[in-house]
PDB file of C-alpha atoms in Angstrom:
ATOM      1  CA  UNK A   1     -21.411 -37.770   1.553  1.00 51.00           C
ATOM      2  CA  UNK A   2     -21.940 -39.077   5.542  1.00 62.00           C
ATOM      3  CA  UNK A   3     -20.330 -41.905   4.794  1.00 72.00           C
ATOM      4  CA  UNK A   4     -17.420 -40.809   2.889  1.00 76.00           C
ATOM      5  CA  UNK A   5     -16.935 -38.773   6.024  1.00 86.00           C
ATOM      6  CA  UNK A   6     -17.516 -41.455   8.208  1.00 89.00           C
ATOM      7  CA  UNK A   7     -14.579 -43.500   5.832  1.00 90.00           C
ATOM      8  CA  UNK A   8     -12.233 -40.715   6.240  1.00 89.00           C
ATOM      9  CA  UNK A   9     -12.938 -40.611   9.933  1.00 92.00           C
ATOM     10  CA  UNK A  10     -11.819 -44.268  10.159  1.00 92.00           C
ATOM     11  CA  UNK A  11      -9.065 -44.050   8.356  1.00 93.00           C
ATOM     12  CA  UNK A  12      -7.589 -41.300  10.137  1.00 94.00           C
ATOM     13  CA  UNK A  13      -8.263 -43.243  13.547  1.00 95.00           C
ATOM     14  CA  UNK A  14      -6.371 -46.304  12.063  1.00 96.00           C
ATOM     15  CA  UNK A  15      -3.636 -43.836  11.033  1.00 97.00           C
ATOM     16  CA  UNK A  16      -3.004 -42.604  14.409  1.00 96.00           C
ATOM     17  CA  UNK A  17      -3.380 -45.986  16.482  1.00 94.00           C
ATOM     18  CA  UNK A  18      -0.177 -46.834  13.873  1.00 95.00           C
ATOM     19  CA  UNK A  19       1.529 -43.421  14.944  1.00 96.00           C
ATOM     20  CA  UNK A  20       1.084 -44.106  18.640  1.00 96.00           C
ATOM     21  CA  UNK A  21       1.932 -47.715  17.927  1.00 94.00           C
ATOM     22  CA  UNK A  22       5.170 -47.012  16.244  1.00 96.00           C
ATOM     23  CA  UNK A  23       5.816 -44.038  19.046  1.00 97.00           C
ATOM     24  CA  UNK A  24       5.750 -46.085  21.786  1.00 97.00           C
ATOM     25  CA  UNK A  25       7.757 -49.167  19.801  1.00 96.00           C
ATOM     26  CA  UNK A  26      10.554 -46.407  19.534  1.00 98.00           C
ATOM     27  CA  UNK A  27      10.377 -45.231  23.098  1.00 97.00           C
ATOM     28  CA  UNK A  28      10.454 -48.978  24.377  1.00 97.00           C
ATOM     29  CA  UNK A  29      13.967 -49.713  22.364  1.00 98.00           C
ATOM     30  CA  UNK A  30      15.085 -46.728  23.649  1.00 98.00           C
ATOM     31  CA  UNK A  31      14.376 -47.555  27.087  1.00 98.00           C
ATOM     32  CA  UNK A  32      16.034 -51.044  26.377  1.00 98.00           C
ATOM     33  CA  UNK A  33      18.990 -49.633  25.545  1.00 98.00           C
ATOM     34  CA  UNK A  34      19.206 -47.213  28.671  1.00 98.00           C
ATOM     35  CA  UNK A  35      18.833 -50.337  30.579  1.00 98.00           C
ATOM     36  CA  UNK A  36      21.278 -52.434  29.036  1.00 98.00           C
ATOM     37  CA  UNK A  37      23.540 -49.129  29.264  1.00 97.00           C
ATOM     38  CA  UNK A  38      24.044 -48.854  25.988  1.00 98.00           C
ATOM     39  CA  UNK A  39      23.776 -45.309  26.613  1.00 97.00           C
ATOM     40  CA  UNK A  40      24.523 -42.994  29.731  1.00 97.00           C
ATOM     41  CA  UNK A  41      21.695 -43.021  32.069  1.00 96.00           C
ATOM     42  CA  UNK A  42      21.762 -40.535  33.696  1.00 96.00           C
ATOM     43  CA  UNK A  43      22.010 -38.243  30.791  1.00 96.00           C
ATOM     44  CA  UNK A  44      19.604 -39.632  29.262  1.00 97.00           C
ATOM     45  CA  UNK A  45      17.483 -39.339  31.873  1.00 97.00           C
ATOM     46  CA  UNK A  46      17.403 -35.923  31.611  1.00 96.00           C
ATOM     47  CA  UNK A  47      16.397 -35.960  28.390  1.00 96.00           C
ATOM     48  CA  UNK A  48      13.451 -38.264  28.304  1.00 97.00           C
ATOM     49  CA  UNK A  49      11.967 -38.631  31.694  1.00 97.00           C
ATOM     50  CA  UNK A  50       9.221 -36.365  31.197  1.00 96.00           C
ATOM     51  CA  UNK A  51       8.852 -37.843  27.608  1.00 97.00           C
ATOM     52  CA  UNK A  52       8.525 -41.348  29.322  1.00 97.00           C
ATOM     53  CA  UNK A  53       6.615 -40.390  32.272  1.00 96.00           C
ATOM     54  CA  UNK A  54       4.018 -38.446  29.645  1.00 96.00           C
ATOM     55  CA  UNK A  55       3.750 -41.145  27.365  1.00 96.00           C
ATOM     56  CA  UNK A  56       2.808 -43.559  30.469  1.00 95.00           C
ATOM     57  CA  UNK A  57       0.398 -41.340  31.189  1.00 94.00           C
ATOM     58  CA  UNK A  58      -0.955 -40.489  28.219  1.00 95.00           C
ATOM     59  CA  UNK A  59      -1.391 -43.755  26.352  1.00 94.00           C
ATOM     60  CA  UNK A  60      -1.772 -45.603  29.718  1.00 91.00           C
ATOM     61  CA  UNK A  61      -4.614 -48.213  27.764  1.00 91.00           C
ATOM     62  CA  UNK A  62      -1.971 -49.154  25.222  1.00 91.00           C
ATOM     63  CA  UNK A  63       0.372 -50.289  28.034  1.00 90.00           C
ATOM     64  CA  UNK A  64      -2.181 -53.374  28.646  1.00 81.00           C
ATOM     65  CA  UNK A  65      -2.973 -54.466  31.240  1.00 72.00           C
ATOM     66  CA  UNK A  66      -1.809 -58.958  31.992  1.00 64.00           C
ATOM     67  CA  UNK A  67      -0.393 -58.993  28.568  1.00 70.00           C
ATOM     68  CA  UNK A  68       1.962 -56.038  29.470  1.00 84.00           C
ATOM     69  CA  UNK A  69       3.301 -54.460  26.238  1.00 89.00           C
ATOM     70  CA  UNK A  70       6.549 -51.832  26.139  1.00 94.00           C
ATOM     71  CA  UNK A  71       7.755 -53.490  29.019  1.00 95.00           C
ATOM     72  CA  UNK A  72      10.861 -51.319  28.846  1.00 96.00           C
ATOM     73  CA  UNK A  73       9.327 -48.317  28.910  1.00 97.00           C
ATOM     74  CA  UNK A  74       7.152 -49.247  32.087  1.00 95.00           C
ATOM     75  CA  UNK A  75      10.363 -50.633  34.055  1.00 95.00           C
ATOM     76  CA  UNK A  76      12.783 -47.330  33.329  1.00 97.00           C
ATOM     77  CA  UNK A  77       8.972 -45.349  34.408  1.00 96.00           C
ATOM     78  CA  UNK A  78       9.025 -47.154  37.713  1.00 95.00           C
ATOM     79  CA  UNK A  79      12.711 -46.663  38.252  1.00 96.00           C
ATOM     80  CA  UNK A  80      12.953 -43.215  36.937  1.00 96.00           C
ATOM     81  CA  UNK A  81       9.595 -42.100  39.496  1.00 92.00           C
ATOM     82  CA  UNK A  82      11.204 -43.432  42.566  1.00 86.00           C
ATOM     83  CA  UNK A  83      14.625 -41.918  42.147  1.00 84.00           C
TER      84      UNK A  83
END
């Protein structure tokens, strides 16, 4: 049985690096397409800064750190907490 638990275990980590993953994919076209102003800023800024900014914060080690991934999301962050 302890390993069948320790199989269900890893499987349910794998699942969740895949939801956070495909979260933050999401969140990073979004932000591209706030930048390119494809869509109104400033309203969507009220929308999803705190989303953003928690997200940031939250999954900060899936950011990377030279190899910077969801660069989208980290540029409309560092505008958005400055303004």
């Amino acid at each position: 049985f302890p390993s069948h638990d320790t199989e269900r275990v890893t499987v349910a980590k794998l699942k969740l690096n895949s939801a956070i993953e495909n979260y933050l994919n999401a969140l990073d076209r979004l932000a591209a397409c706030i930048l390119r102003g494809y869509v109104p800023e400033q309203e969507y800024k009220l929308d999803y800064r705190d989303v953003i900014n928690g997200a940031v914060k939250n999954y900060e080690p899936n950011f990377g750190g030279v190899q910077k991934k969801f660069r989208n999301v980290l540029e409309i962050y560092d505008k958005w907490k400055t303004e």
